[in-house]
Amino acid sequence: MSIIVSPSILTADFGHLADELQSISACDWIHIDVMDGVFVPNISIGFPIIKAVKDNTDKPLDVHLMIVDPDRYIDRCKDFGADIVTVHYEACRHLHRTVAAIKAAGMKAGVSINPHVPVSVLEEILPYVDLILIMSVNPGYGGQAFIETSVEKVRKLKKMITDGGYNVTIEIDGGVNERTGRLLVDAGADALVAGNYVVSAADRTAAIRSLQELR
Ligand code: DX5
Ligand code: ZN
């Protein structure tokens, strides 16, 4: 199966959202970055935009919650059209409960870790999740430089998943381009979020394909 490409709409032109979504129609998922100004030093997209995206695409919505206590918003994510909801390990007091609530609401559950957090903390949650999102930049902004040690984290996580016999998608977010994508896929990544690399490309379809074809 080819690599799943999930373009981030964080830096999209929201005045022309339907056109923006049309321009990335070669993608597999749409990545939506929700920020609360508390967990991360930025505020971004909320439910009205999630709904507008849902109304203008038939792709699964890959919602990345960079917010504290995400449990409060799980049902609303479902109501507004999310298909996958990813929460941060660092933002959840009872992560197992949060993951269970996402699945009980009928969505796929993802857990993300920040660059300074080792993959070993995921050991006990792996049997329960559908996806792990490795942050390869500090969350908050698009267009940041890729943190190179993320590749080794992917390799370690891949081994944990294979050894445990789990069915978990490995997704990476931050600074993904053709070069870093190659390294990540070789280390075991299944899905790549791409903001700047796709949005700033003259040919967005070609940029998406170049990542899909890494496997
Ligand atoms: C960062 C967001 C990312 C970001 C990726 O906090 O989670 O999804 O938009 O953008 P690039 O690919 O430009 O690093
Ligand atoms: Zn993201």
XYZ file of N, CA, C and O and ligand atoms in Angstrom, residues 31 33 64 66 173, ligand 2:
21
model
N -5.507 16.796 7.104
C -5.020 16.991 8.472
C -5.461 18.362 8.989
O -5.163 19.394 8.379
N -5.345 20.936 12.156
C -4.604 21.274 13.380
C -5.429 22.197 14.265
O -5.614 23.372 13.942
N -6.059 16.738 14.562
C -4.936 16.745 15.509
C -5.234 17.785 16.582
O -5.135 18.983 16.325
N -4.304 19.802 19.518
C -3.198 20.327 20.345
C -3.827 21.202 21.424
O -3.678 22.430 21.449
N 4.486 14.218 11.772
C 3.985 15.578 11.548
C 5.073 16.612 11.832
O 5.550 16.721 12.965
Zn -0.625 18.508 12.991
